[in-house]
Short mmCIF file of C-alpha atoms and ligand atoms in Angstrom, two decimals:
data_model
loop_
_atom_site.label_atom_id
_atom_site.label_comp_id
_atom_site.label_asym_id
_atom_site.label_seq_id
_atom_site.Cartn_x
_atom_site.Cartn_y
_atom_site.Cartn_z
CA UNK A 99 4.99 -5.03 -34.30
CA UNK A 100 4.91 -8.52 -35.14
CA UNK A 101 2.39 -10.11 -33.23
CA UNK A 102 2.30 -13.06 -32.87
CA UNK A 103 6.47 -12.56 -31.73
CA UNK A 104 5.71 -10.41 -29.05
CA UNK A 105 3.09 -13.25 -27.27
CA UNK A 106 5.59 -16.62 -28.38
CA UNK A 107 8.97 -14.07 -26.30
CA UNK A 108 6.72 -12.88 -23.15
CA UNK A 109 4.76 -16.25 -22.84
CA UNK A 110 8.52 -17.63 -22.46
CA UNK A 111 9.55 -14.97 -19.91
CA UNK A 112 6.21 -15.65 -18.24
CA UNK A 113 6.93 -19.12 -18.24
CA UNK A 114 11.14 -18.28 -16.57
CA UNK A 115 9.37 -16.37 -13.93
CA UNK A 116 7.13 -19.11 -12.35
CA UNK A 117 9.84 -21.60 -12.46
CA UNK A 118 11.79 -19.20 -10.72
CA UNK A 119 9.40 -18.39 -8.16
CA UNK A 120 8.46 -22.34 -7.56
CA UNK A 121 11.78 -22.49 -6.85
CA UNK A 122 11.91 -20.20 -3.89
CA UNK A 123 8.96 -20.66 -2.34
CA UNK A 124 9.87 -24.51 -2.34
CA UNK A 125 12.72 -23.28 0.35
CA UNK A 126 10.45 -21.21 1.81
CA UNK A 127 10.23 -20.56 5.74
CA UNK A 128 6.89 -19.48 7.32
CA UNK A 129 7.81 -18.44 10.64
CA UNK A 130 7.04 -14.52 9.16
CA UNK A 131 4.55 -15.89 6.03
CA UNK A 132 1.22 -14.06 6.82
CA UNK A 133 -1.91 -15.46 7.13
CA UNK A 134 -4.04 -13.19 6.08
CA UNK A 135 -2.29 -10.43 4.03
CA UNK A 136 -1.40 -10.72 0.47
CA UNK A 137 2.65 -12.22 -0.71
CA UNK A 138 4.17 -13.92 -3.04
CA UNK A 139 4.95 -17.86 -2.79
CA UNK A 140 8.39 -16.67 -3.72
CA UNK A 141 10.11 -13.89 -4.42
CA UNK A 142 10.31 -10.01 -3.73
CA UNK A 143 7.55 -7.40 -4.03
CA UNK A 144 6.30 -4.41 -3.80
CA UNK A 145 3.16 -2.08 -5.21
CA UNK A 146 -0.23 -2.91 -5.29
CA UNK A 147 -0.59 -2.91 -9.21
CA UNK A 148 -4.01 -2.96 -11.51
CA UNK A 149 -6.42 -3.49 -8.87
CA UNK A 150 -10.17 -3.67 -10.63
CA UNK A 151 -13.45 -5.98 -10.00
CA UNK A 152 -13.52 -7.87 -13.86
CA UNK A 153 -16.05 -10.61 -14.33
CA UNK A 154 -16.96 -10.94 -10.59
CA UNK A 155 -13.74 -11.46 -9.51
CA UNK A 156 -11.58 -8.74 -7.35
CA UNK A 157 -7.72 -8.97 -8.84
CA UNK A 158 -4.78 -7.73 -7.26
CA UNK A 159 -1.59 -7.50 -8.92
CA UNK A 160 1.51 -6.37 -7.73
CA UNK A 161 5.10 -5.89 -8.04
CA UNK A 162 7.29 -8.89 -8.41
CA UNK A 163 11.19 -10.35 -8.85
CA UNK A 164 10.26 -13.66 -8.96
CA UNK A 165 14.40 -14.19 -9.17
CA UNK A 166 15.77 -13.62 -5.81
CA UNK A 167 14.13 -11.87 -2.31
CA UNK A 168 15.68 -8.52 -3.51
CA UNK A 169 14.26 -5.92 -5.61
CA UNK A 170 15.01 -6.86 -8.93
CA UNK A 171 13.54 -6.08 -13.16
CA UNK A 172 9.85 -6.31 -12.25
CA UNK A 173 7.36 -8.27 -13.40
CA UNK A 174 3.17 -8.09 -12.44
CA UNK A 175 2.32 -10.96 -9.87
CA UNK A 176 -1.19 -11.82 -9.66
CA UNK A 177 -4.03 -13.17 -7.15
CA UNK A 178 -7.36 -13.26 -7.56
CA UNK A 179 -10.74 -13.47 -5.66
CA UNK A 180 -14.93 -13.83 -5.42
CA UNK A 181 -15.51 -11.95 -2.06
CA UNK A 182 -12.25 -10.17 -1.78
CA UNK A 183 -11.47 -13.23 2.09
CA UNK A 184 -10.40 -15.76 0.04
CA UNK A 185 -7.90 -15.67 -2.81
CA UNK A 186 -5.92 -17.91 -5.65
CA UNK A 187 -3.68 -17.89 -6.64
CA UNK A 188 -2.33 -16.52 -11.02
CA UNK A 189 -0.29 -17.56 -13.15
CA UNK A 190 2.81 -14.31 -12.92
CA UNK A 191 0.51 -11.95 -15.57
CA UNK A 192 3.56 -9.37 -16.82
CA UNK A 193 7.40 -10.39 -18.09
CA UNK A 194 9.95 -8.07 -19.74
CA UNK A 195 9.86 -8.44 -23.16
CA UNK A 196 10.11 -6.15 -25.50
CA UNK A 197 13.69 -3.63 -25.51
CA UNK A 198 10.61 -0.58 -24.37
CA UNK A 199 10.09 -3.00 -20.96
CA UNK A 200 12.94 -4.55 -21.23
CA UNK A 201 14.48 -3.82 -17.11
CA UNK A 202 10.53 -3.73 -15.78
CA UNK A 203 7.03 -3.85 -15.99
CA UNK A 204 6.72 -1.44 -13.73
CA UNK A 205 3.79 0.27 -11.49
CA UNK A 206 0.40 0.65 -13.59
CA UNK A 207 -3.52 0.63 -13.13
CA UNK A 208 -6.96 -1.23 -14.98
CA UNK A 209 -9.90 -0.04 -16.65
CA UNK A 210 -11.74 -1.41 -18.05
CA UNK A 211 -12.78 -0.64 -21.92
CA UNK A 212 -15.37 0.58 -23.37
CA UNK A 213 -15.38 -2.68 -25.05
CA UNK A 214 -15.55 -4.74 -21.97
CA UNK A 215 -12.18 -5.48 -22.29
CA UNK A 216 -9.81 -5.58 -18.99
CA UNK A 217 -6.31 -3.24 -19.76
CA UNK A 218 -3.81 -2.92 -18.11
CA UNK A 219 -1.47 0.81 -17.97
CA UNK A 220 2.46 0.09 -16.90
CA UNK A 221 5.19 1.35 -17.40
CA UNK A 222 8.36 -0.21 -19.28
CA UNK A 223 11.83 0.18 -17.63
CA UNK A 224 15.58 0.54 -19.65
CA UNK A 225 18.07 1.43 -16.95
CA UNK A 226 20.20 3.47 -18.64
CA UNK A 227 22.18 3.73 -16.18
CA UNK A 228 22.29 2.45 -12.13
CA UNK A 229 21.48 4.29 -9.27
CA UNK A 230 25.38 5.47 -7.98
CA UNK A 231 26.65 7.11 -4.36
CA UNK A 232 25.42 10.35 -5.06
CA UNK A 233 21.62 8.37 -6.10
CA UNK A 234 22.21 9.28 -10.12
CA UNK A 235 20.44 6.82 -12.09
CA UNK A 236 19.50 7.38 -16.12
CA UNK A 237 16.26 5.26 -16.61
CA UNK A 238 14.11 5.71 -20.56
CA UNK A 239 10.78 5.29 -19.55
CA UNK A 240 7.19 4.74 -21.01
CA UNK A 241 4.04 4.23 -20.43
CA UNK A 242 2.91 0.81 -21.76
CA UNK A 243 -1.01 -1.17 -22.46
CA UNK A 244 -1.70 -4.89 -22.76
CA UNK A 245 -4.93 -6.21 -23.02
CA UNK A 246 -6.51 -9.42 -21.55
CA UNK A 247 -8.05 -11.93 -23.61
CA UNK A 248 -9.68 -12.89 -21.13
CA UNK A 249 -12.58 -13.20 -18.73
CA UNK A 250 -10.33 -14.43 -16.24
CA UNK A 251 -7.58 -12.20 -16.53
CA UNK A 252 -4.83 -14.61 -17.12
CA UNK A 253 -3.71 -14.11 -20.53
CA UNK A 254 -2.86 -10.88 -21.83
CA UNK A 255 -1.25 -9.50 -25.28
CA UNK A 256 1.23 -6.48 -25.14
CA UNK A 257 -0.03 -3.67 -27.53
CA UNK A 258 3.57 -2.09 -26.79
CA UNK A 259 4.37 1.97 -26.20
CA UNK A 260 0.83 4.84 -25.91
CA UNK A 261 2.71 7.30 -24.33
CA UNK A 262 6.24 7.80 -24.47
CA UNK A 263 9.42 9.25 -22.94
CA UNK A 264 8.82 13.22 -23.03
CA UNK A 265 13.30 13.39 -23.17
CA UNK A 266 13.97 16.84 -22.21
CA UNK A 267 10.86 17.67 -20.33
CA UNK A 268 11.79 14.77 -17.58
CA UNK A 269 15.52 14.25 -15.54
CA UNK A 270 14.58 10.29 -16.16
CA UNK A 271 11.73 8.66 -13.68
CA UNK A 272 8.38 8.73 -14.99
CA UNK A 273 6.51 6.58 -14.46
CA UNK A 274 2.97 4.29 -12.12
CA UNK A 275 0.20 5.63 -15.20
CA UNK A 276 -3.22 5.44 -13.05
CA UNK A 277 -5.95 5.92 -15.77
CA UNK A 278 -9.65 6.46 -15.32
CA UNK A 279 -12.51 7.97 -17.25
CA UNK A 280 -14.49 10.78 -16.25
CA UNK A 281 -17.34 12.43 -18.18
CA UNK A 282 -16.73 10.35 -21.46
CA UNK A 283 -12.98 11.58 -21.00
CA UNK A 284 -9.90 8.95 -20.00
CA UNK A 285 -7.36 10.64 -17.96
CA UNK A 286 -3.85 9.24 -17.39
CA UNK A 287 -1.84 10.64 -14.63
CA UNK A 288 1.87 10.27 -14.47
CA UNK A 289 4.27 10.97 -11.79
CA UNK A 290 7.93 12.55 -13.23
CA UNK A 291 10.79 14.31 -11.92
CA UNK A 292 10.97 17.63 -14.06
CA UNK A 293 13.44 18.51 -15.86
CA UNK A 294 14.94 20.88 -12.67
CA UNK A 295 14.46 17.26 -10.63
CA UNK A 296 10.88 18.39 -9.25
CA UNK A 297 8.16 16.34 -8.16
CA UNK A 298 5.41 16.53 -10.86
CA UNK A 299 1.99 14.69 -11.50
CA UNK A 300 0.78 15.27 -15.26
CA UNK A 301 -1.93 15.32 -16.40
CA UNK A 302 -3.33 13.43 -19.95
CA UNK A 303 -6.49 12.84 -22.01
CA UNK A 304 -7.12 9.46 -24.26
CA UNK A 305 -10.80 9.08 -26.22
CA UNK A 306 -9.35 5.88 -27.17
CA UNK A 307 -6.85 4.74 -23.90
CA UNK A 308 -3.90 4.11 -27.23
CA UNK A 309 -3.77 8.33 -28.47
CA UNK A 310 -3.15 10.59 -26.03
CA UNK A 311 -2.16 13.55 -26.00
CA UNK A 312 -0.39 15.60 -23.17
CA UNK A 313 -2.66 18.12 -21.00
CA UNK A 314 -0.69 20.47 -18.76
CA UNK A 315 1.47 19.47 -15.12
CA UNK A 316 -1.42 18.57 -12.93
CA UNK A 317 0.62 19.22 -9.36
CA UNK A 318 4.27 20.87 -8.07
CA UNK A 319 5.26 19.29 -4.85
CA UNK A 320 6.31 22.53 -3.15
CA UNK A 321 9.41 21.31 -1.38
CA UNK A 322 12.27 21.71 -3.68
CA UNK A 323 13.99 18.33 -1.44
CA UNK A 324 11.47 16.75 -3.48
CA UNK A 325 12.63 15.60 -6.59
CA UNK A 326 9.40 12.40 -7.71
CA UNK A 327 6.08 11.70 -6.97
CA UNK A 328 5.95 8.19 -7.27
CA UNK A 329 2.81 5.84 -7.66
CA UNK A 330 0.19 9.16 -8.27
CA UNK A 331 -3.45 8.74 -7.84
CA UNK A 332 -6.44 10.85 -7.86
CA UNK A 333 -10.45 10.55 -7.35
CA UNK A 334 -13.48 12.48 -6.07
CA UNK A 335 -14.54 11.39 -3.46
CA UNK A 336 -18.45 12.45 -1.92
CA UNK A 337 -19.07 12.85 1.86
CA UNK A 338 -22.38 11.85 3.90
CA UNK A 339 -23.15 15.66 3.94
CA UNK A 340 -23.30 15.72 0.12
CA UNK A 341 -19.71 17.50 -0.30
CA UNK A 342 -17.15 16.25 -2.78
CA UNK A 343 -13.53 16.83 -3.04
CA UNK A 344 -10.95 15.73 -5.10
CA UNK A 345 -7.72 13.34 -3.67
CA UNK A 346 -4.47 13.96 -5.17
CA UNK A 347 -1.99 10.86 -3.49
CA UNK A 348 1.70 9.97 -4.35
CA UNK A 349 4.67 8.64 -2.78
CA UNK A 350 7.13 11.63 -2.25
CA UNK A 351 10.99 11.07 -2.96
CA UNK A 352 13.49 13.28 -1.22
CA UNK A 353 10.69 14.92 1.69
CA UNK A 354 12.81 15.05 4.83
CA UNK A 355 11.88 14.50 8.54
CA UNK A 356 9.78 17.25 10.54
CA UNK A 357 9.03 15.94 13.78
CA UNK A 358 6.85 12.98 13.80
CA UNK A 359 6.69 13.35 10.15
CA UNK A 360 7.92 11.72 7.08
CA UNK A 361 9.70 9.37 8.60
CA UNK A 362 10.42 6.65 6.41
CA UNK A 363 12.47 6.40 3.13
CA UNK A 364 9.96 7.61 1.63
CA UNK A 365 6.35 8.64 2.45
CA UNK A 366 3.37 7.98 0.28
CA UNK A 367 0.48 10.57 1.45
CA UNK A 368 -2.63 12.81 0.26
CA UNK A 369 -3.92 16.04 -0.26
CA UNK A 370 -7.92 17.15 -0.66
CA UNK A 371 -8.60 19.78 -3.42
CA UNK A 372 -10.37 20.62 -6.09
CA UNK A 373 -10.13 20.24 -9.99
CA UNK A 374 -11.69 21.15 -12.70
CA UNK A 375 -10.56 19.26 -15.82
CA UNK A 376 -8.85 21.84 -17.85
CA UNK A 377 -7.42 23.06 -14.49
CA UNK A 378 -4.90 22.58 -11.93
CA UNK A 379 -5.34 19.90 -8.90
CA UNK A 380 -5.61 22.99 -6.27
CA UNK A 381 -4.90 21.98 -3.01
CA UNK A 382 -6.81 22.80 -0.03
CA UNK A 383 -4.83 20.85 2.75
CA UNK A 384 -1.05 20.19 3.32
CA UNK A 385 0.50 16.53 3.19
CA UNK A 386 -0.96 13.89 5.42
CA UNK A 387 0.14 10.92 6.19
CA UNK A 388 -1.70 7.68 4.58
CA UNK A 389 -0.14 5.73 7.38
CA UNK A 390 1.20 6.26 9.94
CA UNK A 391 3.65 2.87 10.80
CA UNK A 392 7.75 2.16 9.50
CA UNK A 393 6.51 0.70 7.21
CA UNK A 394 3.70 1.65 4.00
CA UNK A 395 4.67 3.15 0.64
CA UNK A 396 3.24 3.32 -2.26
CA UNK A 397 -0.13 2.91 -2.11
CA UNK A 398 -2.86 2.28 -4.76
CA UNK A 399 -7.09 2.95 -4.89
CA UNK A 400 -10.07 2.05 -7.20
CA UNK A 401 -13.09 1.95 -7.07
CA UNK A 402 -14.78 -1.30 -6.72
CA UNK A 403 -18.53 -2.25 -8.39
CA UNK A 404 -20.47 -1.09 -5.24
CA UNK A 405 -18.66 2.79 -5.72
CA UNK A 406 -16.30 1.79 -2.46
CA UNK A 407 -12.83 3.42 -2.63
CA UNK A 408 -10.64 0.74 -1.28
CA UNK A 409 -6.79 1.15 -1.61
CA UNK A 410 -4.18 -1.26 -0.39
CA UNK A 411 -0.59 -0.08 0.52
CA UNK A 412 2.65 -2.00 0.40
CA UNK A 413 4.99 -2.81 3.52
CA UNK A 414 8.27 -2.28 2.17
CA UNK A 415 10.91 -3.53 4.15
CA UNK A 416 13.38 -0.82 5.88
CA UNK A 417 15.40 0.76 3.32
CA UNK A 418 19.02 0.18 5.56
CA UNK A 419 19.49 -2.27 8.21
CA UNK A 420 18.01 -5.52 7.94
CA UNK A 421 14.99 -7.21 6.65
CA UNK A 422 15.51 -11.00 8.33
CA UNK A 423 12.66 -12.56 5.84
CA UNK A 424 14.90 -11.65 2.60
CA UNK A 425 16.17 -15.20 4.32
CA UNK A 426 13.13 -16.44 4.21
CA UNK A 427 12.73 -17.15 0.68
CA UNK A 428 10.30 -14.44 -0.12
CA UNK A 429 10.22 -10.78 0.84
CA UNK A 430 7.00 -7.85 1.02
CA UNK A 431 3.60 -8.05 1.60
CA UNK A 432 0.07 -5.57 1.03
CA UNK A 433 -1.97 -4.79 3.58
CA UNK A 434 -5.39 -5.22 3.44
CA UNK A 435 -8.12 -3.57 1.97
CA UNK A 436 -8.94 -0.43 2.55
CA UNK A 437 -12.14 2.07 2.36
CA UNK A 438 -11.49 5.31 2.23
CA UNK A 439 -15.05 7.82 3.02
CA UNK A 440 -14.39 11.42 3.14
CA UNK A 441 -15.95 11.91 6.78
CA UNK A 442 -18.05 15.29 7.25
CA UNK A 443 -14.68 16.97 9.19
CA UNK A 444 -13.42 17.36 5.69
CA UNK A 445 -10.64 14.64 7.63
CA UNK A 446 -10.31 10.87 5.11
CA UNK A 447 -11.24 7.71 7.04
CA UNK A 448 -9.62 4.70 6.09
CA UNK A 449 -11.29 1.98 8.00
CA UNK A 450 -10.55 -2.40 6.56
CA UNK A 451 -12.78 -3.12 4.55
CA UNK A 452 -16.04 -4.88 5.61
CA UNK A 453 -15.07 -8.18 4.38
CA UNK A 454 -12.81 -8.08 7.07
CA UNK A 455 -14.95 -9.12 9.07
CA UNK A 456 -15.37 -12.22 7.96
CA UNK A 457 -11.76 -13.80 8.64
CA UNK A 458 -13.05 -13.77 12.11
CA UNK A 459 -13.51 -17.13 12.92
CA UNK A 460 -14.17 -17.43 16.66
CA UNK A 461 -14.34 -14.65 19.98
CA UNK A 462 -13.21 -14.37 23.21
CA UNK A 463 -14.95 -11.64 24.36
CA UNK A 464 -13.07 -10.01 27.39
CA UNK A 465 -15.88 -6.84 28.34
CA UNK A 466 -14.59 -4.37 30.60
CA UNK A 467 -10.88 -4.74 32.15
CA UNK A 468 -9.23 -2.60 34.33
CA UNK A 469 -5.38 -3.10 35.19
CA UNK A 470 -3.00 -1.50 38.04
CA UNK A 471 0.00 0.15 37.72
CA UNK A 472 2.36 -1.93 36.41
CA UNK A 473 -0.18 -4.44 36.10
CA UNK A 474 -0.12 -6.93 32.73
CA UNK A 475 -2.99 -9.69 31.93
CA UNK A 476 -2.10 -11.94 29.13
CA UNK A 477 -4.90 -11.65 26.29
CA UNK A 478 -3.97 -14.06 23.72
CA UNK A 479 -1.69 -16.80 23.98
CA UNK A 480 -0.07 -16.95 20.58
CA UNK A 481 -1.18 -12.87 18.88
CA UNK A 482 -0.26 -13.98 14.70
CA UNK A 483 -3.24 -14.71 13.36
CA UNK A 484 -5.86 -12.55 15.71
CA UNK A 485 -7.80 -9.11 15.46
CA UNK A 486 -7.68 -7.42 19.29
CA UNK A 487 -10.57 -4.66 19.38
CA UNK A 488 -9.95 -2.12 22.09
CA UNK A 489 -11.22 0.97 23.86
CA UNK A 490 -9.26 2.69 26.53
CA UNK A 491 -11.30 5.20 28.48
CA UNK A 492 -7.91 7.48 28.53
CA UNK A 493 -10.41 10.03 31.75
CA UNK A 494 -10.67 7.33 33.91
CA UNK A 495 -7.07 5.77 32.71
CA UNK A 496 -3.97 7.51 34.44
CA UNK A 497 -0.90 5.14 32.57
CA UNK A 498 1.58 7.39 31.15
CA UNK A 499 1.37 4.98 28.95
CA UNK A 500 -1.20 2.12 28.16
CA UNK A 501 -1.63 -0.39 24.96
CA UNK A 502 -0.59 -3.73 23.99
CA UNK A 503 2.39 -6.15 24.14
CA UNK A 504 2.10 -8.35 20.78
CA UNK A 505 4.53 -10.69 20.07
CA UNK A 506 5.94 -11.07 22.82
CA UNK A 507 8.11 -13.92 23.22
CA UNK A 508 11.34 -15.15 24.54
CA UNK A 509 14.64 -13.04 25.20
CA UNK A 510 11.42 -10.14 25.97
CA UNK A 511 11.14 -9.34 22.97
CA UNK A 512 7.88 -7.75 21.53
CA UNK A 513 6.27 -5.00 20.21
CA UNK A 514 4.38 -2.20 22.08
CA UNK A 515 1.26 -0.17 20.22
CA UNK A 516 0.14 1.90 23.22
CA UNK A 517 -1.22 5.14 24.31
CA UNK A 518 1.53 7.67 25.56
CA UNK A 519 -0.76 10.30 27.29
CA UNK A 520 2.57 12.82 26.73
CA UNK A 521 2.52 13.15 23.34
CA UNK A 522 -1.30 12.08 23.06
CA UNK A 523 -0.33 9.82 20.21
CA UNK A 524 -0.92 6.39 18.96
CA UNK A 525 2.45 4.73 19.64
CA UNK A 526 3.67 1.78 18.18
CA UNK A 527 7.71 0.87 19.64
CA UNK A 528 10.04 -1.58 18.19
CA UNK A 529 12.17 -1.04 20.88
CA UNK A 530 12.18 -3.96 21.80
CA UNK A 531 11.54 -6.12 19.11
CA UNK A 532 12.97 -9.16 18.07
CA UNK A 533 14.21 -8.82 14.62
CA UNK A 534 14.91 -6.71 12.15
CA UNK A 535 14.11 -2.97 12.39
CA UNK A 536 14.36 -0.91 15.66
CA UNK A 537 12.41 2.88 15.87
CA UNK A 538 9.07 4.22 17.17
CA UNK A 539 6.48 5.94 15.37
CA UNK A 540 3.65 7.99 16.39
CA UNK A 541 0.19 8.79 15.24
CA UNK A 542 -1.96 11.84 16.05
CA UNK A 543 -5.15 12.52 17.81
CA UNK A 544 -7.98 14.58 16.55
CA UNK A 545 -8.17 17.10 19.64
CA UNK A 546 -12.35 16.29 19.13
CA UNK A 547 -11.63 12.63 20.13
CA UNK A 548 -8.95 13.50 22.68
CA UNK A 549 -12.18 15.96 24.00
CA UNK A 550 -13.96 12.46 24.29
CA UNK A 551 -11.57 10.95 25.98
CA UNK A 552 -11.69 7.69 24.06
CA UNK A 553 -9.13 5.77 22.16
CA UNK A 554 -11.10 2.90 20.15
CA UNK A 555 -7.69 -0.40 18.33
CA UNK A 556 -8.20 -2.65 15.76
CA UNK A 557 -4.80 -4.11 15.53
CA UNK A 558 -4.56 -7.12 13.03
CA UNK A 559 -1.68 -9.05 14.08
CA UNK A 560 -0.46 -11.11 10.84
CA UNK A 561 2.75 -13.96 11.52
CA UNK A 562 5.59 -11.01 10.92
CA UNK A 563 3.38 -7.69 10.91
CA UNK A 564 1.15 -5.36 12.22
CA UNK A 565 -1.75 -2.82 11.59
CA UNK A 566 -3.34 -0.56 14.23
CA UNK A 567 -6.76 1.60 12.92
CA UNK A 568 -7.37 4.46 15.72
CA UNK A 569 -10.54 5.82 16.15
CA UNK A 570 -12.66 3.82 13.28
CA UNK A 571 -10.08 4.81 10.31
CA UNK A 572 -8.86 7.99 11.89
CA UNK A 573 -5.33 6.91 11.08
CA UNK A 574 -3.36 4.43 10.75
CA UNK A 575 -0.15 2.44 11.66
CA UNK A 576 1.04 -0.83 9.14
CA UNK A 577 4.66 -1.52 10.54
CA UNK A 578 6.78 -5.26 10.45
CA UNK A 579 6.88 -6.83 13.63
CA UNK A 580 9.06 -10.27 14.07
CA UNK A 581 8.86 -12.14 16.74
CA UNK A 582 11.98 -14.70 17.73
CA UNK A 583 10.49 -18.28 17.43
CA UNK A 584 7.34 -19.83 19.89
CA UNK A 585 4.39 -18.49 21.06
CA UNK A 586 4.21 -15.36 20.82
CA UNK A 587 1.60 -13.97 23.78
CA UNK A 588 -0.51 -10.71 22.95
CA UNK A 589 -0.17 -8.69 26.79
CA UNK A 590 -1.78 -5.90 28.08
CA UNK A 591 0.02 -3.25 30.17
CA UNK A 592 -0.06 -0.28 31.84
CA UNK A 593 2.73 2.04 32.57
CA UNK A 594 3.44 4.20 35.65
CA UNK A 595 -0.65 4.73 36.15
CA UNK A 596 -3.80 2.42 35.42
CA UNK A 597 -6.14 1.97 32.75
CA UNK A 598 -9.24 1.25 32.16
CA UNK A 599 -10.20 -0.91 29.46
CA UNK A 600 -14.15 -0.08 27.93
CA UNK A 601 -14.51 -2.72 25.75
CA UNK A 602 -11.68 -5.50 24.68
CA UNK A 603 -12.37 -8.87 22.25
CA UNK A 604 -9.46 -10.61 20.45
CA UNK A 605 -10.91 -12.17 17.52
CA UNK A 606 -8.69 -15.51 16.03
CA UNK A 607 -8.41 -14.91 12.21
CA UNK A 608 -8.70 -17.80 9.42
CA UNK A 609 -5.35 -17.36 6.47
CA UNK A 610 -6.70 -15.96 2.99
CA UNK A 611 -6.03 -19.13 1.30
CA UNK A 612 -2.18 -17.48 -0.09
CA UNK A 613 -0.80 -20.12 2.43
C1 FRU B 960 8.04 2.75 -5.92
C2 FRU B 960 8.31 2.02 -7.27
C3 FRU B 960 7.67 2.66 -8.39
C4 FRU B 960 7.93 1.77 -9.72
C5 FRU B 960 8.10 0.28 -8.68
C6 FRU B 960 9.02 -0.94 -9.76
O1 FRU B 960 7.84 1.90 -5.18
O2 FRU B 960 9.46 2.41 -7.07
O3 FRU B 960 7.19 3.59 -8.85
O4 FRU B 960 7.08 1.61 -10.85
O5 FRU B 960 8.80 0.72 -8.28
O6 FRU B 960 9.16 -1.72 -8.68
#
């Protein structure tokens, strides 16, 4: 490669991308723009990419289309933070500039090489045929490398293709490299749609991060409807009692809804099992969703310097129906950073990282609260920018459904986060949402939680979305919720019976510095 030429073309593409974001940001409306979730200044974002801790800062990259509020030719946007609380914007990191990435810098991951330098692995995308009404699409996708030139990770040099498109062996989709090191060997997994159109995850190994050797198909999804596994991720988790399990994560395309499961267009989840480096992944559980809300996809995790396993997801707009923020100059945000932990009962708990507590600026303690049948109680005049912690005592409550209306505003609109005693699930119901997609989602509670008779909720409410963490990370639900303009209250409600709340605190949250 003529390196000077490559760097010059890339630098120019990045300047154009910055101007694209700035033009959209200049006409941005902030009615639903997040206060404490990562989003681009302007333009469309999707998957979190390249998550890492490098030279004293946390780095989050993300899929970015800088020229519109729809998905389009992908770049990598970038923000960084010293403390995972307050963030600063960084220049756009990667833009299409080579023949092999001309139609998009697709998703990928970051590692710090043996020389201490940050490497980004991404998929270079060439679109040979656009998606048609039968979803037929022809892509040519290769795994590519870029190296950071500075300790702030602001300047990257592209090193080109490191894993070529395996023509004939895959049916067009072959992307989203996730790289890690283990016992002196580098590993890469890539999501693939096999020649027989089955969702697979391929495993490669390397000694130097540049030359990669195919090892095996690590996993093939058993469901023939699942034709592609996007954004694979693979890591070991150790429980407090010392047990160790491997967790295989992917975003499955093609799975059909089944009961409460797989209700989104594509669905991101994981299986827990075992793995030896010279073998395939052996699942010991079925597929579990990372998040039961309407808007969650393409998560990525990484290991922090303190060995925490931290995950970000993308709050993805519905595939069909209105996406109101697209009129506002921006679209898409990430979830809060979440810590993953293996519980002694073998399940994974997903909680907001402890740093999130530093967003709390002030609080209002309500203590114990009793609500009569059909009674309502306003607990915040403005939902946006709050975290509500509450514990419902199910043994002493008789309501059929009880919980919290948020973003409750004019024209009777609201989003309802409630315990539903008939299904014994937590529901996020957007039947009365002011704008955007409707429908409800319902997350299960374990029989142990139900027999304890308590539901603990931590609900984070931003201007246009909610995240509800249930029973200390037993389940999570992330959904968009677009209120009408003007204050949107948070209101407790008990339907057809009473609700006893053991404790209730409303925290007002500060912003993360990206508004
Ligand atoms: C998942 C995904 C990835 C791909 C990227 C493109 O949302 O489709 O598989 O790399 O988005 O933006």
